[in-house]
mmCIF file of C-alpha atoms and ligand atoms in Angstrom:
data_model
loop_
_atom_site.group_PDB
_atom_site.id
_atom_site.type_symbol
_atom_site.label_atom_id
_atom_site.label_comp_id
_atom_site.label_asym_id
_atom_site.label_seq_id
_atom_site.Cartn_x
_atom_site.Cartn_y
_atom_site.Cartn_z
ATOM 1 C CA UNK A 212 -9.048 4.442 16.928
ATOM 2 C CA UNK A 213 -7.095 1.915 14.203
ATOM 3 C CA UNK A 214 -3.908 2.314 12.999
ATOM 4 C CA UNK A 215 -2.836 1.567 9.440
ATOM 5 C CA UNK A 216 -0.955 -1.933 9.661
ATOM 6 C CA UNK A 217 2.545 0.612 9.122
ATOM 7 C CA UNK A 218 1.893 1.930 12.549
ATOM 8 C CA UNK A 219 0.154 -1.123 13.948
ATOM 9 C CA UNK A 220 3.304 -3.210 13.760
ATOM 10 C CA UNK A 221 5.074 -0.369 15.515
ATOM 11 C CA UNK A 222 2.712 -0.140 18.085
ATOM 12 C CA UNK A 223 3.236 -4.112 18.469
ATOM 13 C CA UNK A 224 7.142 -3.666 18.732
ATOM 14 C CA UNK A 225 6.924 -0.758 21.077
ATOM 15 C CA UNK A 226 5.233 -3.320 23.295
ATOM 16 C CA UNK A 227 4.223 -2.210 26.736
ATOM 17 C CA UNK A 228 6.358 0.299 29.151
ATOM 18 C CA UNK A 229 6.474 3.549 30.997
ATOM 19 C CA UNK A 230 7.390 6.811 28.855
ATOM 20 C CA UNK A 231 7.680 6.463 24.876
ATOM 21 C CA UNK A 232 9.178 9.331 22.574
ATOM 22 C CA UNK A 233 7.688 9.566 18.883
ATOM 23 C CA UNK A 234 10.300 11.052 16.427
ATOM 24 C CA UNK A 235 9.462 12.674 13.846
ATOM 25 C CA UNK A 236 5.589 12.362 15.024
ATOM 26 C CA UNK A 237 3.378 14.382 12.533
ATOM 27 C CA UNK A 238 0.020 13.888 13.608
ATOM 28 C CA UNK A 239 0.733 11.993 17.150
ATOM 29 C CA UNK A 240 -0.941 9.016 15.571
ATOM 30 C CA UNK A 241 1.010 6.366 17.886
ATOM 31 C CA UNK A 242 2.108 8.328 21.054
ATOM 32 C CA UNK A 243 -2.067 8.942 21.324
ATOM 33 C CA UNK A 244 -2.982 5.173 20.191
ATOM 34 C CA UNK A 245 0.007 4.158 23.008
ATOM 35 C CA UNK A 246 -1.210 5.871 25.462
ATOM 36 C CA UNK A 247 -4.784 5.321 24.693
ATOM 37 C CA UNK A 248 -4.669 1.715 24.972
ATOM 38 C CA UNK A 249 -2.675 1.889 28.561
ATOM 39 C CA UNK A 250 0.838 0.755 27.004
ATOM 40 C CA UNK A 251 2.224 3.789 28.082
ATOM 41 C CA UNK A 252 1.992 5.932 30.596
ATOM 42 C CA UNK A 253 3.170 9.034 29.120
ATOM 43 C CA UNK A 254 4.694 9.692 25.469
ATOM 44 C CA UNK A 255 6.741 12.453 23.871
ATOM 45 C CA UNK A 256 5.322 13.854 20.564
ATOM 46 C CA UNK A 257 8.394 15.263 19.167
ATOM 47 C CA UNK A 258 8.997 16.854 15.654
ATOM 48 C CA UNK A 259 11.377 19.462 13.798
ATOM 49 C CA UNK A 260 8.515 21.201 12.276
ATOM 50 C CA UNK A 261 6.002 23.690 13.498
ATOM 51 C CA UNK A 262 3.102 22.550 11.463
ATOM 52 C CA UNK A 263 3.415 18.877 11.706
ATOM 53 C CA UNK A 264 3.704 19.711 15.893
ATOM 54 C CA UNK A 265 0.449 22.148 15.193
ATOM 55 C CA UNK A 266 -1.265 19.049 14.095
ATOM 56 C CA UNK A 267 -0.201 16.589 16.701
ATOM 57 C CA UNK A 268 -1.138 19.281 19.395
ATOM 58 C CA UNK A 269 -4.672 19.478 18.138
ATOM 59 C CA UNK A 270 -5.225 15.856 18.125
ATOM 60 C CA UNK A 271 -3.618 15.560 21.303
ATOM 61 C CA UNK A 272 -5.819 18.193 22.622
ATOM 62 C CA UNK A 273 -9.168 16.798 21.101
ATOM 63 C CA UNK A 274 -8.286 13.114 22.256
ATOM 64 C CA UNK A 275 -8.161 15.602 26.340
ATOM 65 C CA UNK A 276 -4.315 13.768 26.635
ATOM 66 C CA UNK A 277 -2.421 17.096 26.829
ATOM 67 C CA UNK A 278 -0.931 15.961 30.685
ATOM 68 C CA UNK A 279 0.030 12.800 29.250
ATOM 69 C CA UNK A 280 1.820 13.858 25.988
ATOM 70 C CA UNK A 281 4.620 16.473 25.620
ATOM 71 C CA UNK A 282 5.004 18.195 22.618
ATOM 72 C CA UNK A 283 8.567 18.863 21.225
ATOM 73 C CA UNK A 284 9.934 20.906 18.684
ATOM 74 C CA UNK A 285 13.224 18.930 18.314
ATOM 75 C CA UNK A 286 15.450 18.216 15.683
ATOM 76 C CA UNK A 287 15.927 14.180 15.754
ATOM 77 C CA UNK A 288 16.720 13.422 19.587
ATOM 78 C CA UNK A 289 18.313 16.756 20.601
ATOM 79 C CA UNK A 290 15.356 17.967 23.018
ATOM 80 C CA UNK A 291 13.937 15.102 23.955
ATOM 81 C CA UNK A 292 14.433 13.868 27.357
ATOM 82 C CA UNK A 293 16.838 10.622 28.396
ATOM 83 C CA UNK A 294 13.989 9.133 30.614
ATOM 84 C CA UNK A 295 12.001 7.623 27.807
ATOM 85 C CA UNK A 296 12.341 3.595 27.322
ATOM 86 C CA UNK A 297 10.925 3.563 23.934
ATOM 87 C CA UNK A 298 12.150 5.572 21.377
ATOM 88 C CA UNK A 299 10.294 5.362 17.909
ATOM 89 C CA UNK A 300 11.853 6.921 14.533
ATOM 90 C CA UNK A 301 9.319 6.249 11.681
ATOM 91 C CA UNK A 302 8.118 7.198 8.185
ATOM 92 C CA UNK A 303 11.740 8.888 7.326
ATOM 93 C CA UNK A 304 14.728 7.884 4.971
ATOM 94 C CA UNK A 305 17.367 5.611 6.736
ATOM 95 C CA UNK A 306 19.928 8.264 6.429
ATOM 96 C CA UNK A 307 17.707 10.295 8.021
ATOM 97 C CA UNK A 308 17.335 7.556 11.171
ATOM 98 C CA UNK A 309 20.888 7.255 10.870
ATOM 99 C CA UNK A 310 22.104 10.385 11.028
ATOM 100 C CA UNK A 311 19.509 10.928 14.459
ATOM 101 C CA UNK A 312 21.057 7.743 16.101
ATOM 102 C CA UNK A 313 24.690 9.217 15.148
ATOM 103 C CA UNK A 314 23.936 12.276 16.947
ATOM 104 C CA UNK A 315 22.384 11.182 19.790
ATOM 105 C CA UNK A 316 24.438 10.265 23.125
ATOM 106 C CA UNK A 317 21.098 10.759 25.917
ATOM 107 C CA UNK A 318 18.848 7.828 24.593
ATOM 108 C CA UNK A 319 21.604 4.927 24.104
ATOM 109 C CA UNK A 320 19.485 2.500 26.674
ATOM 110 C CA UNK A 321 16.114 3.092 24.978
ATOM 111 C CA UNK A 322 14.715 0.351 22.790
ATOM 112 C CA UNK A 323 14.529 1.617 19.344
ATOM 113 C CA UNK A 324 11.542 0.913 16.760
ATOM 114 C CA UNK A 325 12.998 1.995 13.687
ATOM 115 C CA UNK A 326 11.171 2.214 10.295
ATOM 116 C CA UNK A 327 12.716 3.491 7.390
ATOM 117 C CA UNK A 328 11.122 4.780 3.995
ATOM 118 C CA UNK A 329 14.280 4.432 1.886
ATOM 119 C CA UNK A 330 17.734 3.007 2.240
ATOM 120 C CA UNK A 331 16.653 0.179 4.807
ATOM 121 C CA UNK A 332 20.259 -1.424 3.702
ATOM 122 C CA UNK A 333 22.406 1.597 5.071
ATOM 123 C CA UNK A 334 20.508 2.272 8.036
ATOM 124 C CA UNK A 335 21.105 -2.013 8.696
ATOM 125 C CA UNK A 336 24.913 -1.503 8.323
ATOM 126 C CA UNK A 337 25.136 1.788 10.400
ATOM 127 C CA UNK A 338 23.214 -0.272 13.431
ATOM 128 C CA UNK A 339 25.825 -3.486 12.601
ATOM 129 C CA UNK A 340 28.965 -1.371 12.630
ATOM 130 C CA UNK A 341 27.962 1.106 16.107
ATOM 131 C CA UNK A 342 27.168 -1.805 18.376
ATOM 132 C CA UNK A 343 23.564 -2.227 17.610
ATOM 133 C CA UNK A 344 21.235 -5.394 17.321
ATOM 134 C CA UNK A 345 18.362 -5.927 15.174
ATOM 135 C CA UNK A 346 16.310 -7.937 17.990
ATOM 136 C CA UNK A 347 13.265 -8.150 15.430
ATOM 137 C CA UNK A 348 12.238 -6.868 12.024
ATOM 138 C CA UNK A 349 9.082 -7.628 9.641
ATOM 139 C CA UNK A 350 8.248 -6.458 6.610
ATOM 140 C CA UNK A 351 4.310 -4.814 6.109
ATOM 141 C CA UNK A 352 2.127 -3.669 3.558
ATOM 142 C CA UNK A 353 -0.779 -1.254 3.665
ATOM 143 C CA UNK A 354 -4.314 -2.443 2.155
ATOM 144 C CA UNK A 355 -4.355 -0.303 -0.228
ATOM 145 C CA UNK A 356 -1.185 0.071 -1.696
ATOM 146 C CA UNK A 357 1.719 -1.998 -3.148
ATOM 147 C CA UNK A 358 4.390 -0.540 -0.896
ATOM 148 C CA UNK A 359 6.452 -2.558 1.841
ATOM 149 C CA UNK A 360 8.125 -1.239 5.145
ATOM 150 C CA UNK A 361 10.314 -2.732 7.103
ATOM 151 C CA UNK A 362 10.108 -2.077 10.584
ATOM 152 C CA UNK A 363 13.025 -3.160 13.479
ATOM 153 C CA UNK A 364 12.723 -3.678 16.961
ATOM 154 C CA UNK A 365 16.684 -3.103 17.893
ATOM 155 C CA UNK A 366 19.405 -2.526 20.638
ATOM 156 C CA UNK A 367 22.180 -0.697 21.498
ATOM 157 C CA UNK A 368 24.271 -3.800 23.082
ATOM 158 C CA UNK A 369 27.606 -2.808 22.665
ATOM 159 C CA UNK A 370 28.913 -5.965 21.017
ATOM 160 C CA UNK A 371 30.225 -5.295 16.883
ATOM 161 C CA UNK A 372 29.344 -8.735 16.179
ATOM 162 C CA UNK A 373 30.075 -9.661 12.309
ATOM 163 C CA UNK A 374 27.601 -9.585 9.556
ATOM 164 C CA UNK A 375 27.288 -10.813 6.378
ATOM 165 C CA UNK A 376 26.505 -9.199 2.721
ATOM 166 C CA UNK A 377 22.752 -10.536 2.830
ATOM 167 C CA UNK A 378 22.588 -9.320 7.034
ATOM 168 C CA UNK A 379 22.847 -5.886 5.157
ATOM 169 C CA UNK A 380 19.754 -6.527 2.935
ATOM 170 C CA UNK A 381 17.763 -8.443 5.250
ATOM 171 C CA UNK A 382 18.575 -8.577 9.146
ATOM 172 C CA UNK A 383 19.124 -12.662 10.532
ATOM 173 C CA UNK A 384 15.827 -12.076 12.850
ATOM 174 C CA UNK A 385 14.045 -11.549 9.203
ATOM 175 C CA UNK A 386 15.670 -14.482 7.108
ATOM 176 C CA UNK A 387 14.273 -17.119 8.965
ATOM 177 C CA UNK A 388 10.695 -15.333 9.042
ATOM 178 C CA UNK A 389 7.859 -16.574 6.123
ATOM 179 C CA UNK A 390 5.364 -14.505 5.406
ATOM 180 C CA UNK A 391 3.913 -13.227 1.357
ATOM 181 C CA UNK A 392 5.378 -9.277 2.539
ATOM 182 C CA UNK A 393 8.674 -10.843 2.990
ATOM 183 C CA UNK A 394 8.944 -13.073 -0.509
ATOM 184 C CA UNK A 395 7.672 -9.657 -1.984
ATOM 185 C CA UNK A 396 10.390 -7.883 -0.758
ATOM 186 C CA UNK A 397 13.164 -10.110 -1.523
ATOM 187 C CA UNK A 398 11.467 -10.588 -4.934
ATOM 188 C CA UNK A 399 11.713 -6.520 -5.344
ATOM 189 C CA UNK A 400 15.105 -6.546 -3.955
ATOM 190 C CA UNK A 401 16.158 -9.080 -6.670
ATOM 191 C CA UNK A 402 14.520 -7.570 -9.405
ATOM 192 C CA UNK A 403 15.798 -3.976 -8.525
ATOM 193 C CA UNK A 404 19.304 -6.148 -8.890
ATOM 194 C CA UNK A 405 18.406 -7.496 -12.255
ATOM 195 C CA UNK A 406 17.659 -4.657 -13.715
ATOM 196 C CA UNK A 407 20.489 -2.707 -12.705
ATOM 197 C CA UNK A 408 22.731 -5.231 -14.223
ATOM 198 C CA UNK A 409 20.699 -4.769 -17.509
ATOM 199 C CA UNK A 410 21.338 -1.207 -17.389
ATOM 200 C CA UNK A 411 24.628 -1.549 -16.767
ATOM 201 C CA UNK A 412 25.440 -4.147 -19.572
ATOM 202 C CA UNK A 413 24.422 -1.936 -21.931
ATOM 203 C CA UNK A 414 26.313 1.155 -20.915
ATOM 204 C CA UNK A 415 29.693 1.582 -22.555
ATOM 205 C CA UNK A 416 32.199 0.481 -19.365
ATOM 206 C CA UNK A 417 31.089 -2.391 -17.297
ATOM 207 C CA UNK A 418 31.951 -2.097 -14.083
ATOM 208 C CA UNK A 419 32.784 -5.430 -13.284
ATOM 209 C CA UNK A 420 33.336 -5.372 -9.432
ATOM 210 C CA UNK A 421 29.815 -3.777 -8.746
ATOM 211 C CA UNK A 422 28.240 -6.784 -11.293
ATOM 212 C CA UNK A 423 29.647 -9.463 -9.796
ATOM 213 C CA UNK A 424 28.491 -8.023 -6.134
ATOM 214 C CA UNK A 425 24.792 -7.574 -7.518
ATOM 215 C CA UNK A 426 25.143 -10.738 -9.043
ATOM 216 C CA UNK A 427 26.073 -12.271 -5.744
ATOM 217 C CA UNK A 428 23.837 -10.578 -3.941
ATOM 218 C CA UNK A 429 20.835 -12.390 -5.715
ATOM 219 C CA UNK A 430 22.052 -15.762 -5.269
ATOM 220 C CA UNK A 431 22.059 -14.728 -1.322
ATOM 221 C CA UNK A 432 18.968 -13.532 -1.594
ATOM 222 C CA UNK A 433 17.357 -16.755 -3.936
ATOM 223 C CA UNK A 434 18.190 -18.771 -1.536
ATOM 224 C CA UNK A 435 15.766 -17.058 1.420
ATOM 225 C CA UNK A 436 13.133 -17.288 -0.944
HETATM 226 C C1 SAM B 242 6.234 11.245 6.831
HETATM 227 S S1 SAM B 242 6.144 11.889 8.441
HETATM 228 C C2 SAM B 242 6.063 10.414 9.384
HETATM 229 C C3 SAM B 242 5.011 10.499 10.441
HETATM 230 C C4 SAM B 242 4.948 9.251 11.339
HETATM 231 N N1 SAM B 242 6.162 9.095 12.124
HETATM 232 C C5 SAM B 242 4.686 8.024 10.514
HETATM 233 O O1 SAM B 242 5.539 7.119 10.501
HETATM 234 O O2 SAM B 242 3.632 7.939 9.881
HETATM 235 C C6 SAM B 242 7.798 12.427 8.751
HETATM 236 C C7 SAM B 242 7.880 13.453 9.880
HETATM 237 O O3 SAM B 242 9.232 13.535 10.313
HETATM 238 C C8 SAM B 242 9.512 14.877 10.634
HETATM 239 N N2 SAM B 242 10.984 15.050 10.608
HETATM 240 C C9 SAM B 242 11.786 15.114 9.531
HETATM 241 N N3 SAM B 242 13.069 15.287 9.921
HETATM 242 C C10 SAM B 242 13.063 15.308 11.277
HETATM 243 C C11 SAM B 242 14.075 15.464 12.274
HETATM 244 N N4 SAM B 242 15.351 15.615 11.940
HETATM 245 N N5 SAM B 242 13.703 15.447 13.556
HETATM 246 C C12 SAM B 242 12.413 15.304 13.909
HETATM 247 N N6 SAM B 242 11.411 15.156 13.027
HETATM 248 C C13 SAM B 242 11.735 15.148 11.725
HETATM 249 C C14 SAM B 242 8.758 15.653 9.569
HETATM 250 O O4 SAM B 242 8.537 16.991 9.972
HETATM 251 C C15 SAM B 242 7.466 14.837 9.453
HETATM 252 O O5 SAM B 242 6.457 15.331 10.304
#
């Protein structure tokens, strides 16, 4: 079985460990690939919907894994239990991450492999300002699409150390990374910038404040490029 290069650079950050608990799992794609390849002894499938859990049972079932992954109807974290050391949250806004992390007290030693859809930014700050550290993060495409995720390996260390406007946009373990996904993203980042200031010079009231920040935040981000 293959994973698409998403879910393969999960896999790789999930690395190698007893019990691992899939968030938010759909079809069971990495708990079964996990557990499949001997990283894992035993994974929890978890989702908040019926169907998506319907689907991850059958392929459970059809890959003859049922004693090795549990299948959870759970909203974020709430039902899943504390003993897993890997804890992955993929393929959802970063509101959405955030808000599971927020309300989740059970899983605070677990490594984390986060990877958010949308608002990678907010989801960066939340983990900066409640004592989390972004150990790793990379940026991936698909082959056969123009998207890019970004996908973190992170923490919960305790320590609110201090971060900068560009740690926000990309993490420090990314910034000193090179690869084509990452220029692309900074070079989407910026543009998304440029043309927001375009829009906004031509509205009626220029909001000056928010200009110079988006303004600022592109130099930050030119110079990782
Ligand atoms: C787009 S799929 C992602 C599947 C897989 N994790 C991936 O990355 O390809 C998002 C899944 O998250 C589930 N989901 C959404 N909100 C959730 C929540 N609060 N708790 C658990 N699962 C949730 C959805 O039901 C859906 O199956």
């Amino acid at each position: 079985m293959t994973l698409s290069l998403r879910l393969q650079k999960i896999a790789e950050y999930s690395g190698k460990c007893a019990v691992v608990a899939d968030i938010g799992t759909d079809h069971a794609l990495v708990p079964v690939y996990l557990i499949e390849n001997g990283l894992f002894s035993h994974a929890y499938a978890c989702d908040i919907g019926t169907l998506p859990l319907k689907r991850a049972e059958e392929y459970v079932k059809s890959r003859a894994l049922t004693d090795k992954i549990d299948l959870i109807l759970s909203n974020g974290l709430e039902k899943v239990p504390s003993d897993a050391d890997v804890v992955i949250i993929a393929g959802m806004g970063g509101e959405l991450i955030r808000d599971i992390l927020q309300n989740d007290e059970s899983h605070k030693a677990a490594l984390f492999v986060l990877q958010p859809m949308t608002a990678a930014d907010e989801l960066r700050e939340y983990l900066y300002l409640n004592g989390y550290s972004i150990l790793d993060e990379d940026i991936v495409s698909e082959h056969s699409d123009t998207k890019l995720y970004s996908v973190m390996k992170v923490r919960k260390s305790g320590e609110n150390r201090e971060f900068s406007s560009l740690d926000i946009l990309i993490s420090p373990a990314l910034q000193y990374k090179n690869s084509i996904e990452k220029t692309r993203y900074i070079e989407k980042l910026i543009s998304t910038r440029k043309n927001i200031i375009q829009n906004l010079n031509n509205a009626k009231e220029i909001n000056i404040s928010y200009v110079e920040k988006l303004t600022n935040e592109i130099k930050e981000l030119e110079g990782c490029l």
